[in-house]
Short mmCIF file of C-alpha atoms and ligand atoms in Angstrom, two decimals:
data_model
loop_
_atom_site.label_atom_id
_atom_site.label_comp_id
_atom_site.label_asym_id
_atom_site.label_seq_id
_atom_site.Cartn_x
_atom_site.Cartn_y
_atom_site.Cartn_z
CA UNK W 1 -34.63 -31.42 12.66
CA UNK W 2 -34.38 -28.09 10.84
CA UNK W 3 -30.99 -26.59 9.89
CA UNK W 4 -29.41 -24.14 12.31
CA UNK W 5 -30.28 -20.55 11.23
CA UNK W 6 -27.24 -18.68 9.57
CA UNK W 7 -26.48 -15.56 11.41
CA UNK W 8 -24.16 -13.14 9.37
CA UNK W 9 -22.39 -10.42 11.24
CA UNK W 10 -20.85 -7.46 9.65
CA UNK W 11 -18.58 -5.58 12.16
CA UNK W 12 -16.57 -2.42 12.09
CA UNK W 13 -14.19 -0.65 14.25
CA UNK W 14 -16.94 0.26 16.74
CA UNK W 15 -17.04 -3.37 17.99
CA UNK W 16 -13.46 -3.06 19.18
CA UNK W 17 -13.85 0.48 20.70
CA UNK W 18 -14.57 -0.96 24.21
CA UNK W 19 -11.50 -3.11 23.98
CA UNK W 20 -9.45 0.17 23.71
CA UNK W 21 -8.87 0.32 20.03
CA UNK W 22 -9.69 3.68 18.56
CA UNK W 23 -12.33 3.89 15.74
CA UNK W 24 -11.16 5.44 12.37
CA UNK W 25 -13.37 8.50 12.11
CA UNK W 26 -13.17 9.40 15.82
CA UNK W 27 -10.92 12.32 15.47
CA UNK W 28 -11.35 14.63 12.46
CA UNK W 29 -10.31 12.22 9.78
CA UNK W 30 -7.08 11.39 11.58
CA UNK W 31 -6.22 7.85 12.57
CA UNK W 32 -4.26 7.94 15.79
CA UNK W 33 -3.02 11.46 14.81
CA UNK W 34 -1.85 10.50 11.29
CA UNK W 35 -3.30 11.52 7.96
CA UNK W 36 -4.92 8.44 6.44
CA UNK W 37 -3.28 9.27 3.07
CA UNK W 38 0.16 9.15 4.83
CA UNK W 39 -0.14 5.76 6.49
CA UNK W 40 -2.95 3.86 4.76
CA UNK W 41 -2.52 4.31 1.03
CA UNK W 42 -0.05 2.67 -1.48
CA UNK W 43 1.34 6.16 -2.20
CA UNK W 44 2.13 6.89 1.44
CA UNK W 45 3.89 3.55 1.68
CA UNK W 46 5.94 4.38 -1.49
CA UNK W 47 6.78 7.95 -0.11
CA UNK W 48 7.85 6.80 3.33
CA UNK W 49 7.83 3.05 3.87
CA UNK W 50 9.63 3.37 7.30
CA UNK W 51 6.83 5.70 8.63
CA UNK W 52 4.12 3.34 7.53
CA UNK W 53 5.73 0.21 9.03
CA UNK W 54 6.36 1.96 12.23
CA UNK W 55 2.85 3.17 12.36
CA UNK W 56 1.54 -0.54 11.89
CA UNK W 57 3.93 -1.83 14.36
CA UNK W 58 2.62 0.43 17.08
CA UNK W 59 -1.02 -0.53 15.99
CA UNK W 60 -0.04 -4.20 16.18
CA UNK W 61 1.32 -3.85 19.72
CA UNK W 62 -1.98 -2.12 20.70
CA UNK W 63 -3.94 -5.01 19.16
CA UNK W 64 -1.72 -7.61 21.07
CA UNK W 65 -2.55 -5.80 24.40
CA UNK W 66 -6.24 -5.48 23.76
CA UNK W 67 -8.76 -8.21 24.89
CA UNK W 68 -12.08 -9.19 23.35
CA UNK W 69 -15.09 -7.44 24.97
CA UNK W 70 -18.58 -8.53 25.72
CA UNK W 71 -19.72 -8.05 22.13
CA UNK W 72 -16.99 -10.37 20.57
CA UNK W 73 -17.72 -12.84 23.34
CA UNK W 74 -21.54 -12.91 22.94
CA UNK W 75 -21.03 -13.72 19.19
CA UNK W 76 -18.70 -16.54 19.96
CA UNK W 77 -21.19 -17.72 22.51
CA UNK W 78 -23.93 -17.99 20.01
CA UNK W 79 -21.74 -20.36 17.89
CA UNK W 80 -21.03 -22.37 20.99
CA UNK W 81 -24.92 -22.58 21.61
CA UNK W 82 -25.28 -24.09 18.18
CA UNK W 83 -26.02 -21.22 15.81
CA UNK W 84 -24.19 -21.02 12.57
CA UNK W 85 -22.35 -17.71 12.80
CA UNK W 86 -20.28 -16.14 9.98
CA UNK W 87 -18.45 -12.91 10.73
CA UNK W 88 -17.42 -10.43 8.12
CA UNK W 89 -15.21 -7.79 9.68
CA UNK W 90 -13.62 -4.57 8.42
CA UNK W 91 -11.30 -4.78 11.35
CA UNK W 92 -7.64 -5.89 11.09
CA UNK W 93 -7.51 -7.00 14.66
CA UNK W 94 -7.95 -10.66 15.89
CA UNK W 95 -10.41 -9.99 18.68
CA UNK W 96 -13.24 -12.08 17.04
CA UNK W 97 -10.93 -15.00 16.74
CA UNK W 98 -9.52 -14.60 20.33
CA UNK W 99 -13.17 -14.56 21.65
CA UNK W 100 -13.78 -18.00 20.07
CA UNK W 101 -15.49 -17.21 16.72
CA UNK W 102 -14.27 -19.74 14.07
CA UNK W 103 -15.65 -18.15 10.82
CA UNK W 104 -14.08 -14.69 10.46
CA UNK W 105 -13.54 -13.19 7.04
CA UNK W 106 -11.27 -10.08 7.21
CA UNK W 107 -12.37 -7.79 4.44
CA UNK W 108 -9.58 -5.39 4.94
CA UNK W 109 -6.82 -7.89 5.95
CA UNK W 110 -5.08 -8.81 9.22
CA UNK W 111 -2.49 -6.74 11.06
CA UNK W 112 -0.95 -9.87 12.67
CA UNK W 113 0.22 -10.99 9.16
CA UNK W 114 2.87 -9.53 6.85
CA UNK W 115 2.83 -9.94 3.18
CA UNK W 116 5.13 -9.48 0.18
CA UNK W 117 4.78 -6.02 -1.58
CA UNK W 118 4.97 -7.75 -4.98
CA UNK W 119 2.89 -10.96 -4.47
CA UNK W 120 -0.17 -10.76 -2.15
CA UNK W 121 -0.42 -14.47 -1.87
CA UNK W 122 2.91 -14.66 0.11
CA UNK W 123 1.70 -14.08 3.59
CA UNK W 124 3.59 -14.63 6.84
CA UNK W 125 2.08 -14.65 10.44
CA UNK W 126 3.69 -12.20 12.85
CA UNK W 127 3.36 -14.01 16.17
CA UNK W 128 5.70 -11.48 17.83
CA UNK W 129 7.57 -8.30 16.89
CA UNK W 130 6.87 -6.14 13.78
CA UNK W 131 8.10 -5.51 10.23
CA UNK W 132 11.31 -3.53 9.72
CA UNK W 133 12.62 -1.90 6.55
CA UNK W 134 14.74 -4.62 4.90
CA UNK W 135 12.59 -7.61 6.02
CA UNK W 136 11.84 -9.30 2.72
CA UNK W 137 9.60 -12.00 1.34
CA UNK W 138 10.96 -15.16 -0.24
CA UNK W 139 11.19 -13.37 -3.55
CA UNK W 140 13.33 -10.70 -1.92
CA UNK W 141 10.86 -7.82 -1.91
CA UNK W 142 10.08 -5.57 1.17
CA UNK W 143 7.35 -6.95 3.39
CA UNK W 144 4.30 -4.76 4.27
CA UNK W 145 1.30 -5.20 6.56
CA UNK W 146 -1.23 -7.64 5.14
CA UNK W 147 -4.01 -4.92 5.20
CA UNK W 148 -5.97 -3.32 2.44
CA UNK W 149 -5.21 0.29 1.97
CA UNK W 150 -7.43 2.96 0.47
CA UNK W 151 -7.38 2.79 -3.20
CA UNK W 152 -6.64 -1.01 -3.20
CA UNK W 153 -8.83 -3.79 -4.33
CA UNK W 154 -10.80 -5.83 -1.71
CA UNK W 155 -10.05 -9.47 -2.68
CA UNK W 156 -12.52 -11.07 -0.42
CA UNK W 157 -15.44 -8.83 -1.39
CA UNK W 158 -17.11 -11.42 -3.54
CA UNK W 159 -16.86 -14.12 -0.76
CA UNK W 160 -18.44 -11.67 1.69
CA UNK W 161 -21.34 -10.89 -0.66
CA UNK W 162 -21.98 -14.66 -1.06
CA UNK W 163 -22.14 -15.01 2.76
CA UNK W 164 -24.65 -12.05 3.02
CA UNK W 165 -26.76 -13.55 0.24
CA UNK W 166 -27.26 -16.80 2.19
CA UNK W 167 -27.95 -15.03 5.60
CA UNK W 168 -31.04 -15.77 7.59
CA UNK W 169 -30.24 -12.67 9.76
CA UNK W 170 -27.77 -9.87 9.21
CA UNK W 171 -26.37 -8.19 12.22
CA UNK W 172 -24.31 -4.98 11.57
CA UNK W 173 -22.33 -3.76 14.51
CA UNK W 174 -20.17 -0.61 14.99
CA UNK W 175 -19.60 0.75 11.49
CA UNK W 176 -20.44 4.06 9.94
CA UNK W 177 -20.98 2.26 6.55
CA UNK W 178 -18.99 5.04 5.03
CA UNK W 179 -16.34 2.91 3.20
CA UNK W 180 -17.04 1.35 -0.20
CA UNK W 181 -17.21 -1.41 -1.26
CA UNK W 182 -17.74 -2.68 2.23
CA UNK W 183 -20.97 -0.63 2.60
CA UNK W 184 -22.41 -1.99 -0.53
CA UNK W 185 -22.52 -5.44 1.13
CA UNK W 186 -26.09 -4.69 2.48
CA UNK W 187 -27.33 -4.43 -1.11
CA UNK W 188 -26.73 -8.18 -1.33
CA UNK W 189 -29.22 -8.98 1.40
CA UNK W 190 -32.40 -10.77 0.39
CA UNK W 191 -35.16 -8.00 1.17
CA UNK W 192 -37.14 -10.64 3.17
CA UNK W 193 -34.20 -11.18 5.61
CA UNK W 194 -34.18 -9.21 8.86
CA UNK W 195 -31.30 -6.87 9.63
CA UNK W 196 -30.34 -4.81 12.61
CA UNK W 197 -27.62 -2.33 13.21
CA UNK W 198 -26.11 -1.86 16.70
CA UNK W 199 -24.27 1.38 17.07
CA UNK W 200 -24.54 4.41 19.33
CA UNK W 201 -25.31 6.31 16.24
CA UNK W 202 -27.63 3.70 14.82
CA UNK W 203 -30.62 5.96 14.02
CA UNK W 204 -28.71 8.14 11.74
CA UNK W 205 -26.80 5.36 10.12
CA UNK W 206 -29.37 2.75 9.43
CA UNK W 207 -30.38 2.45 5.83
CA UNK W 208 -34.12 1.84 5.17
CA UNK W 209 -35.43 -1.54 6.23
CA UNK W 210 -32.61 -1.94 8.85
CA UNK W 211 -33.71 -1.92 12.38
CA UNK W 212 -31.66 0.62 14.38
CA UNK W 213 -30.45 -0.41 17.90
CA UNK W 214 -28.79 2.61 19.52
CA UNK W 215 -26.44 1.06 21.96
CA UNK W 216 -22.63 0.32 22.31
CA UNK W 217 -21.62 -3.08 21.02
CA UNK W 218 -20.72 -4.22 24.55
CA UNK W 219 -24.31 -3.37 25.68
CA UNK W 220 -26.31 -4.22 22.68
CA UNK W 221 -24.85 -7.49 21.31
CA UNK W 222 -25.01 -9.53 24.47
CA UNK W 223 -28.70 -8.54 24.96
CA UNK W 224 -29.67 -9.58 21.37
CA UNK W 225 -27.61 -12.72 21.71
CA UNK W 226 -29.46 -13.71 24.90
CA UNK W 227 -32.76 -13.05 23.13
CA UNK W 228 -31.76 -15.30 20.10
CA UNK W 229 -30.60 -18.07 22.42
CA UNK W 230 -33.90 -18.14 24.37
CA UNK W 231 -35.90 -18.11 21.05
CA UNK W 232 -33.56 -20.86 19.70
CA UNK W 233 -34.23 -22.92 22.86
CA UNK W 234 -37.98 -22.38 22.46
CA UNK W 235 -37.89 -23.52 18.75
CA UNK W 236 -35.93 -26.68 19.71
CA UNK W 237 -38.38 -27.41 22.58
CA UNK W 238 -41.32 -27.09 20.29
CA UNK W 239 -39.71 -29.37 17.61
CA UNK W 240 -39.09 -31.94 20.33
CA UNK W 241 -42.52 -31.59 21.69
N1 APR E 1 -19.99 0.29 20.09
C1 APR E 1 -20.41 0.20 18.85
N2 APR E 1 -20.13 1.12 17.88
C2 APR E 1 -19.40 2.16 18.29
C3 APR E 1 -18.88 2.22 19.49
C4 APR E 1 -19.22 1.25 20.40
N3 APR E 1 -18.69 1.28 21.70
N4 APR E 1 -18.02 3.42 19.47
C5 APR E 1 -18.14 3.93 18.35
N5 APR E 1 -19.00 3.14 17.50
C6 APR E 1 -19.34 3.36 16.09
C7 APR E 1 -19.42 4.85 15.62
O1 APR E 1 -20.64 5.42 16.01
C8 APR E 1 -19.23 4.62 14.13
O2 APR E 1 -20.61 4.53 13.57
O3 APR E 1 -18.50 2.82 15.35
C9 APR E 1 -18.44 3.37 14.08
C10 APR E 1 -17.02 3.58 13.57
O4 APR E 1 -17.12 3.97 12.27
P1 APR E 1 -15.73 4.24 11.46
O5 APR E 1 -14.75 4.99 12.38
O6 APR E 1 -16.16 4.89 10.08
O7 APR E 1 -15.12 2.75 11.25
P2 APR E 1 -15.52 1.66 10.18
O8 APR E 1 -17.04 1.72 9.75
O9 APR E 1 -15.08 0.40 10.77
O10 APR E 1 -14.53 2.03 8.99
C11 APR E 1 -14.47 1.18 7.83
O11 APR E 1 -12.64 2.44 6.98
O12 APR E 1 -10.68 3.53 7.47
C12 APR E 1 -11.26 2.43 6.95
O13 APR E 1 -10.34 0.24 6.55
C13 APR E 1 -10.86 1.17 7.52
O14 APR E 1 -11.97 -0.87 8.11
C14 APR E 1 -12.14 0.57 8.12
C15 APR E 1 -13.13 1.24 7.38
#
């Protein structure tokens, strides 16, 4: 029997929009009414760590209240149907995991983890509550959210590129492809491999060679997933026959 096709998904904040989590560039460069440089840069944290911690504490509560939507669930459903699905997400929420996806690479970190501000390897899960000024790692340094801020390196970028290189299909969902290096991931796709972008703004955003599907994630992803499942079943039936 042939190997299950490897579907690689690259998701951005648009996939969580229908779960009630605001996208980044939704409101004039502000993120939930804050200037990005104040709350999502190392300088901003140095200037006012209390403000940054409080900002992420509120975002974390929002993530805990949110629920996976039809798009997250459809991707998890494909895995349950026997597809090999690897998700690369720019999102710091855990909605892919809560929907049931098992292979999720968080390019920009995870809001439900804290980490040391001196040693990125020292990570701590935040199953409840937030991070306060004075909460320290085992080396005695202030804890910070385990997220990648603007101007910081993206440690999992090479791992993400390796996944894209071995994809049989790349599905991009809900991202403006505006942030590097994440947007450069598409350059690692073999030119013969099909790629689609699901986003209400897909026509304007799709680079050459990428099939635009203008739809919200909650509408577009389940439709495509059902189509793949039907095609997968047909392929299995013809192998058996
Ligand atoms: N379904 C699908 N896509 C949607 C929906 C929806 N319901 N609503 C909005 N979108 C799309 C928008 O059209 C836009 O193209 O989601 C995209 C969101 O783009 P951005 O706000 O730029 O978010 P993203 O691409 O995830 O940003 C990348 O930038 O700020 C940093 O680190 C942050 O991970 C983030 C990165």
